[in-house]
C-alpha positions as a Python dict, from the first residue, in 0.01 Angstrom:
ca = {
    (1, 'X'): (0, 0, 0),
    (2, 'X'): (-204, -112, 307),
    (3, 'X'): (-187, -134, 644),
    (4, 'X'): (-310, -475, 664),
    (5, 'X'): (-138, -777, 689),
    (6, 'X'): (-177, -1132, 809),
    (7, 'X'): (61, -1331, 1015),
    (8, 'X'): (272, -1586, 916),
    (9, 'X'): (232, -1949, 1015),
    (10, 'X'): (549, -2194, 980),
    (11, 'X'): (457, -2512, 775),
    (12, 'X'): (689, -2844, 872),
    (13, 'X'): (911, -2822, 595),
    (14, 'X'): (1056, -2432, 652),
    (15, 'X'): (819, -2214, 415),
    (16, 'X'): (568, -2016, 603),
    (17, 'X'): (188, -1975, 473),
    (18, 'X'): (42, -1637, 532),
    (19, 'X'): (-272, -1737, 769),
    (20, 'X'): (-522, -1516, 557),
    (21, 'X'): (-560, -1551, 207),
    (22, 'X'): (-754, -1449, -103),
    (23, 'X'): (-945, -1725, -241),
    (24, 'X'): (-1034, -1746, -584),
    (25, 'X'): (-1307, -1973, -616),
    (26, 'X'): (-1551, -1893, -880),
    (27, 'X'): (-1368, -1527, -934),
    (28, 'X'): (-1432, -1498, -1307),
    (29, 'X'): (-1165, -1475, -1529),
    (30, 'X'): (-1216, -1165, -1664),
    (31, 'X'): (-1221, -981, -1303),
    (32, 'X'): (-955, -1215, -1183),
    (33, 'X'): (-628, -991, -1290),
    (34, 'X'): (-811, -702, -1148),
    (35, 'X'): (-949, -839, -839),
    (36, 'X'): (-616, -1033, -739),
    (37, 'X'): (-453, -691, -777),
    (38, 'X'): (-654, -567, -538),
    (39, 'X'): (-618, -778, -316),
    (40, 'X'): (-274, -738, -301),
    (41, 'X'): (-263, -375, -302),
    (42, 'X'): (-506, -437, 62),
    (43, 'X'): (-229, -622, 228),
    (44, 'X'): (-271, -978, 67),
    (45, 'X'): (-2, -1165, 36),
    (46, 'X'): (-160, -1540, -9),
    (47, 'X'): (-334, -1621, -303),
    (48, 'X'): (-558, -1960, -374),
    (49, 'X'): (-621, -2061, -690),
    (50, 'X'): (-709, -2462, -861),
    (51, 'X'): (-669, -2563, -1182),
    (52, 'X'): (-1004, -2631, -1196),
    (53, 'X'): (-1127, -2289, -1152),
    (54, 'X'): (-1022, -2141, -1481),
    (55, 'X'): (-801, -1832, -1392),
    (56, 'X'): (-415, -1983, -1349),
    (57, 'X'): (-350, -1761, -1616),
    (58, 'X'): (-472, -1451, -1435),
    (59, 'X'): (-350, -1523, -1141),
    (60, 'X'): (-1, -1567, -1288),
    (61, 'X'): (-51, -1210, -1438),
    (62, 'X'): (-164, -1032, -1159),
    (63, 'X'): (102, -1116, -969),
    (64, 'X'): (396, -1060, -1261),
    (65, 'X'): (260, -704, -1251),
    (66, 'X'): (198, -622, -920),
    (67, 'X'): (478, -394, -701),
    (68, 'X'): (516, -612, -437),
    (69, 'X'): (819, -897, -493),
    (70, 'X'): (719, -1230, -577),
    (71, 'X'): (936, -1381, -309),
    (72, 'X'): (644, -1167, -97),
    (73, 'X'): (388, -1339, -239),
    (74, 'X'): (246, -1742, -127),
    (75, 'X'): (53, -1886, -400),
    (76, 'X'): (-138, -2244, -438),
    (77, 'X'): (-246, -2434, -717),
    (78, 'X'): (-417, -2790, -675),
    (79, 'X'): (-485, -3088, -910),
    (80, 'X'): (-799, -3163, -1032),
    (81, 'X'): (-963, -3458, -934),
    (82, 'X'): (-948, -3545, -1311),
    (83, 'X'): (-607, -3558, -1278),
    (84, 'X'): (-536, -3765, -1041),
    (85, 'X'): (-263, -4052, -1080),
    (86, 'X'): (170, -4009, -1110),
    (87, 'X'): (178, -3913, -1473),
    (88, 'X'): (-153, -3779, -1498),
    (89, 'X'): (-80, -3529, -1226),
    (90, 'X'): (306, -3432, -1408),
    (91, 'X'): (120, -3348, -1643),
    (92, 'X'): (-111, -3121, -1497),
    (93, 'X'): (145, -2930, -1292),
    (94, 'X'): (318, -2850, -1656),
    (95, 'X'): (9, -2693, -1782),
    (96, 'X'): (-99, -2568, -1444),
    (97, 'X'): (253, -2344, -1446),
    (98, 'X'): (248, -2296, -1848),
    (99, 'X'): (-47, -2122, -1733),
    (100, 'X'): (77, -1943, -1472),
    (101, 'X'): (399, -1814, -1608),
    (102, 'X'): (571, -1838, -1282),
    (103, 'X'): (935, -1998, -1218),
    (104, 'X'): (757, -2215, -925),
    (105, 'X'): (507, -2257, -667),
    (106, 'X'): (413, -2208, -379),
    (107, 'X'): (168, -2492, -265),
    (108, 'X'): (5, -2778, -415),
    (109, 'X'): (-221, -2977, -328),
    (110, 'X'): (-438, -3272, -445),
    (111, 'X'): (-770, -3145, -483),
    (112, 'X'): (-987, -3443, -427),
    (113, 'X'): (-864, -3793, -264),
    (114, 'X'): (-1144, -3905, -493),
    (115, 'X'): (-1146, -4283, -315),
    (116, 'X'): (-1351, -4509, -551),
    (117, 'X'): (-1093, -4447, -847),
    (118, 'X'): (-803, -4539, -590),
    (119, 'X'): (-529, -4283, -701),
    (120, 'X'): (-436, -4050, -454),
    (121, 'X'): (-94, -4196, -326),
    (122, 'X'): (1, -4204, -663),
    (123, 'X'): (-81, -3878, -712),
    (124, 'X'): (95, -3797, -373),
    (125, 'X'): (431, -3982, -514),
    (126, 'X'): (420, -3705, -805),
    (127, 'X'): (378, -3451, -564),
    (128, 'X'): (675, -3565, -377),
    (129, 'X'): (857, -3594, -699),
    (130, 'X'): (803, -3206, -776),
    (131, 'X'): (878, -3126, -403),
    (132, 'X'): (1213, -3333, -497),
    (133, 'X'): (1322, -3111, -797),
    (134, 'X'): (1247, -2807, -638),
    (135, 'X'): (943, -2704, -868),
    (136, 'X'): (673, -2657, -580),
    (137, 'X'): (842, -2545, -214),
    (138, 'X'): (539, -2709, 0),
    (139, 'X'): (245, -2979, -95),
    (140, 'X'): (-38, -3141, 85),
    (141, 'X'): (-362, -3206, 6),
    (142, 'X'): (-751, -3055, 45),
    (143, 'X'): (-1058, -3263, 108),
    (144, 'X'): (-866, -3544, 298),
    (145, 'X'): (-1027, -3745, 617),
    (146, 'X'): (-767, -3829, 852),
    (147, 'X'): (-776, -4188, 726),
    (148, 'X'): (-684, -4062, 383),
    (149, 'X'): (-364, -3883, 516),
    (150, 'X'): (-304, -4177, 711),
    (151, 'X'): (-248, -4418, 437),
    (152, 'X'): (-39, -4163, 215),
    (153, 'X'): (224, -4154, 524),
    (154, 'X'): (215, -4530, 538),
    (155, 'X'): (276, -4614, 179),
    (156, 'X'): (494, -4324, 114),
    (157, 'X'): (656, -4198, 458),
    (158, 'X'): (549, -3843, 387),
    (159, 'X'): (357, -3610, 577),
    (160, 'X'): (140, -3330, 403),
    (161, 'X'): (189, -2974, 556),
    (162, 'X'): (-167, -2840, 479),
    (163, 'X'): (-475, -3023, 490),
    (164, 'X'): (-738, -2770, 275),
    (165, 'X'): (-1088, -2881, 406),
    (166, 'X'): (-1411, -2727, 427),
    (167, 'X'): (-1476, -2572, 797),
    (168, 'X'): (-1725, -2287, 933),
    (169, 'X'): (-1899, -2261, 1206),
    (170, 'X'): (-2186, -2516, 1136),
    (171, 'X'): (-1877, -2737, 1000),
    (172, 'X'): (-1593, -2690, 1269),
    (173, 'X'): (-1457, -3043, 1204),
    (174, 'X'): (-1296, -3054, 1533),
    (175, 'X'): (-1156, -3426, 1512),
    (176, 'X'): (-1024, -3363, 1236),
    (177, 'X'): (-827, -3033, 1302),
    (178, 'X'): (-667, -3233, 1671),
    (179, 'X'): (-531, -3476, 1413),
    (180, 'X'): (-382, -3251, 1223),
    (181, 'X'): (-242, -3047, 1465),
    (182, 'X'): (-102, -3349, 1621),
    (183, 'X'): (105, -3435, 1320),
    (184, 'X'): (179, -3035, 1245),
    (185, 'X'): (-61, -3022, 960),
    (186, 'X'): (-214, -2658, 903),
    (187, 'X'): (-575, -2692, 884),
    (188, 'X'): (-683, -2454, 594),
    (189, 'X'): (-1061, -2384, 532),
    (190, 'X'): (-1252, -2309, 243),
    (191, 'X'): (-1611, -2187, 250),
    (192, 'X'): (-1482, -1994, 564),
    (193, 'X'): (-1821, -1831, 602),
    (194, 'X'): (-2070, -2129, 436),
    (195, 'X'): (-2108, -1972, 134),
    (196, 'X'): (-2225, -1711, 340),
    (197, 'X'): (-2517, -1859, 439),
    (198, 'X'): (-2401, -1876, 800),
    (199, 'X'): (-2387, -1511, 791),
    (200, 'X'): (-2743, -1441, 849),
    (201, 'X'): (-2755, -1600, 1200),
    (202, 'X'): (-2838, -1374, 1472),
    (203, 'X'): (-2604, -1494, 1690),
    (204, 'X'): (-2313, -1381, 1504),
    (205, 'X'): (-2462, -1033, 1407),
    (206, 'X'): (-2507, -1014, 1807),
    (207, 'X'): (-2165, -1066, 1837),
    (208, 'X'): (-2064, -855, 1579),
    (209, 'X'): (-2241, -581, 1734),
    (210, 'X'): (-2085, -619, 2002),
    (211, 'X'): (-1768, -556, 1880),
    (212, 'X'): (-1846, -293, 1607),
    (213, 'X'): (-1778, -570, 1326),
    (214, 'X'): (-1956, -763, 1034),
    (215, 'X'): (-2065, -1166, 1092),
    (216, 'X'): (-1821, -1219, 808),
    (217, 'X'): (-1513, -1039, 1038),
    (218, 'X'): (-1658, -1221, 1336),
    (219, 'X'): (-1655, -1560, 1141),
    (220, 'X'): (-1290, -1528, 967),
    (221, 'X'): (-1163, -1384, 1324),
    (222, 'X'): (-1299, -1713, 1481),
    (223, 'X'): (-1078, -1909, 1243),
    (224, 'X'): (-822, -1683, 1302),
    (225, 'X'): (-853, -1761, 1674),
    (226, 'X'): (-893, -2138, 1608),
    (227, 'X'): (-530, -2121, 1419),
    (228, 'X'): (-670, -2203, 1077),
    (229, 'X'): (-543, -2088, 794),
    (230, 'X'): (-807, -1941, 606),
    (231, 'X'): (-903, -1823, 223),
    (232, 'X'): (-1226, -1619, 190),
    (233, 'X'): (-1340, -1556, -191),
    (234, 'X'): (-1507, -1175, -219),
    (235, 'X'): (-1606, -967, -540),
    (236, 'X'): (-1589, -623, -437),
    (237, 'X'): (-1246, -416, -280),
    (238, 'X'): (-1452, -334, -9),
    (239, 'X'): (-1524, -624, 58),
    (240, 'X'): (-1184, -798, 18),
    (241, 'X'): (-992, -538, 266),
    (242, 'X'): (-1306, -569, 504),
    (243, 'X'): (-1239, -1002, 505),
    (244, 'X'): (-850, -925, 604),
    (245, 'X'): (-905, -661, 862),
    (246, 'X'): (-993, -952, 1125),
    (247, 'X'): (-664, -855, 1332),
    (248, 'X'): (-718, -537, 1557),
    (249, 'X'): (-1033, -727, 1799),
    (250, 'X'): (-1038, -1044, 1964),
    (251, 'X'): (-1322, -1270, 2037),
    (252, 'X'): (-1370, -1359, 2419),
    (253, 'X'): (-1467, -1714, 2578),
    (254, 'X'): (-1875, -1580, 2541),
    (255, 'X'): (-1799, -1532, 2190),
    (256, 'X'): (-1605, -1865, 2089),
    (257, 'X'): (-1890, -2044, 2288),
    (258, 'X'): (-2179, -1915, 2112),
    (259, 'X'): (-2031, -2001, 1794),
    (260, 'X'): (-1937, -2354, 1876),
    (261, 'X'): (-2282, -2349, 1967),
    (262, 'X'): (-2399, -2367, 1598),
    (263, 'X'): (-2239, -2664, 1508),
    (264, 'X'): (-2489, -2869, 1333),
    (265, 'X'): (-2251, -3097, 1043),
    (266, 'X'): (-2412, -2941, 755),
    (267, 'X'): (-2188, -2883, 462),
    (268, 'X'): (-2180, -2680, 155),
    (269, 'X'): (-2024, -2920, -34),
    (270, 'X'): (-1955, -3312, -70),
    (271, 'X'): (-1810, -3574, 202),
    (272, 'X'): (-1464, -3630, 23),
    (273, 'X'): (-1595, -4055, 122),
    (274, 'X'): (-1859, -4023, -117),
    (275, 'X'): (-1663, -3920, -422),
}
């Protein structure tokens, strides 16, 4: 087993989410089993899955055969958009974990507040209700603006302890991230590193020169340094134990200022308002 590991962040409600995770995105199914595996044999011990990437089932292998105990392991699951609504998401979780083969999960979340079809807080009540019975230990949600989160607390009194958005250095959604961290929401990012489009800027190649690193270690240790939690997807082992060993440098003041530098609002993906 590895040397590597990733800290543990405590979530509001007593679990605690490793900070660095493997994200699955897009990891075919037929090198999911295999990849997952490796990424726990590096030191991973979060794994980030959706229904609506295709590989529950692979997941849910990988880690029923790997060494390491499952009470070791974090993993999240979210509800598709599709899915959204009290019974509609019940059901989901069922075939989610039929798929998985696991006794219970880790995280879910709602994928997509999806606000012109005007379900999320009942989606949110069936999240609560699976909290309730024990079946998931933590939920919250991904894609949420603050005025999203807002209204599940009012009509249901109960806070999400992740918010799973995307956030990279053109994207560093700083409003957002001071709201959650005012109500003790862990601000999770996907598309860490753009879809690794950011990676070709010189400025971060500079300052991974600097420190003898990659722009993709420079980029995850930035979130690391911001106190996201963070889930980069990668293909290769190489490349997955290179994405996790972000923990032996630190970034200086130079550093985090020339990267908040970039900021321009682009995103790789949609504005959860116009879904």
């Amino acid at each position: 087993m590895s040397e590597l590991t990733a800290p543990r962040l405590p979530l509001t409600d007593g679990a605690a989410i490793p900070q660095l995770g493997y994200g699955l995105y897009k990891v075919p199914r037929a090198d999911t089993r295999r990849l997952t595996l490796d990424a726990i044999d590096v030191g991973y011990r979060h794994l980030d899955t959706a229904a609506f990437y295709g590989n529950e089932r692979e997941v849910g292998e990988a880690v029923r055969d790997s060494e390491v105990p499952r009470d070791e392991l974090f993993v999240t699951s979210k509800v598709w958009k599709d899915d959204n609504g009290f019974d509609e998401t019940l059901r989901a979780f069922d075939a989610s974990m039929a798929r998985f083969a696991l006794e219970r999960l880790d995280l879910y979340l709602i994928h997509w507040p999806v606000p012109s079809t005007d379900r999320y807080v009942e989606t949110w009540r069936a999240l609560i209700r699976l909290q309730q019975e024990g079946r998931v230990r933590s939920i919250g949600v991904a894609n949420f603006h603050a005025h999203h989160i807002e209204r599940l607390v009012d009509e249901t009194g109960v806070w999400p302890v992740v918010n799973q958005v995307e956030l990279h250095p053109w994207l560093p959604q700083t409003p957002l991230r001071e709201f959650d961290d005012q109500h003790e929401i862990r601000t999770e990012a996907w598309s860490p590193l753009a879809r690794g489009r950011v990676l070709g800027d010189q400025t971060l190649a500079a300052i991974g020169a600097k420190h003898a690193r990659t722009p993709a270690q420079v980029v995850l240790r930035w979130h690391v340094q911001l106190g996201n939690v963070v889930i980069p997807k990668a293909s290769s082992p190489e490349r997955i134990r290179e994405n996790l060993d972000v923990f032996g440098f630190a970034l200086d003041a130079d550093d985090l200022a020339a990267i908040a530098a970039l900021e321009s609002g682009e995103r790789t993906g949609r504005d959860p308002d116009l879904d």
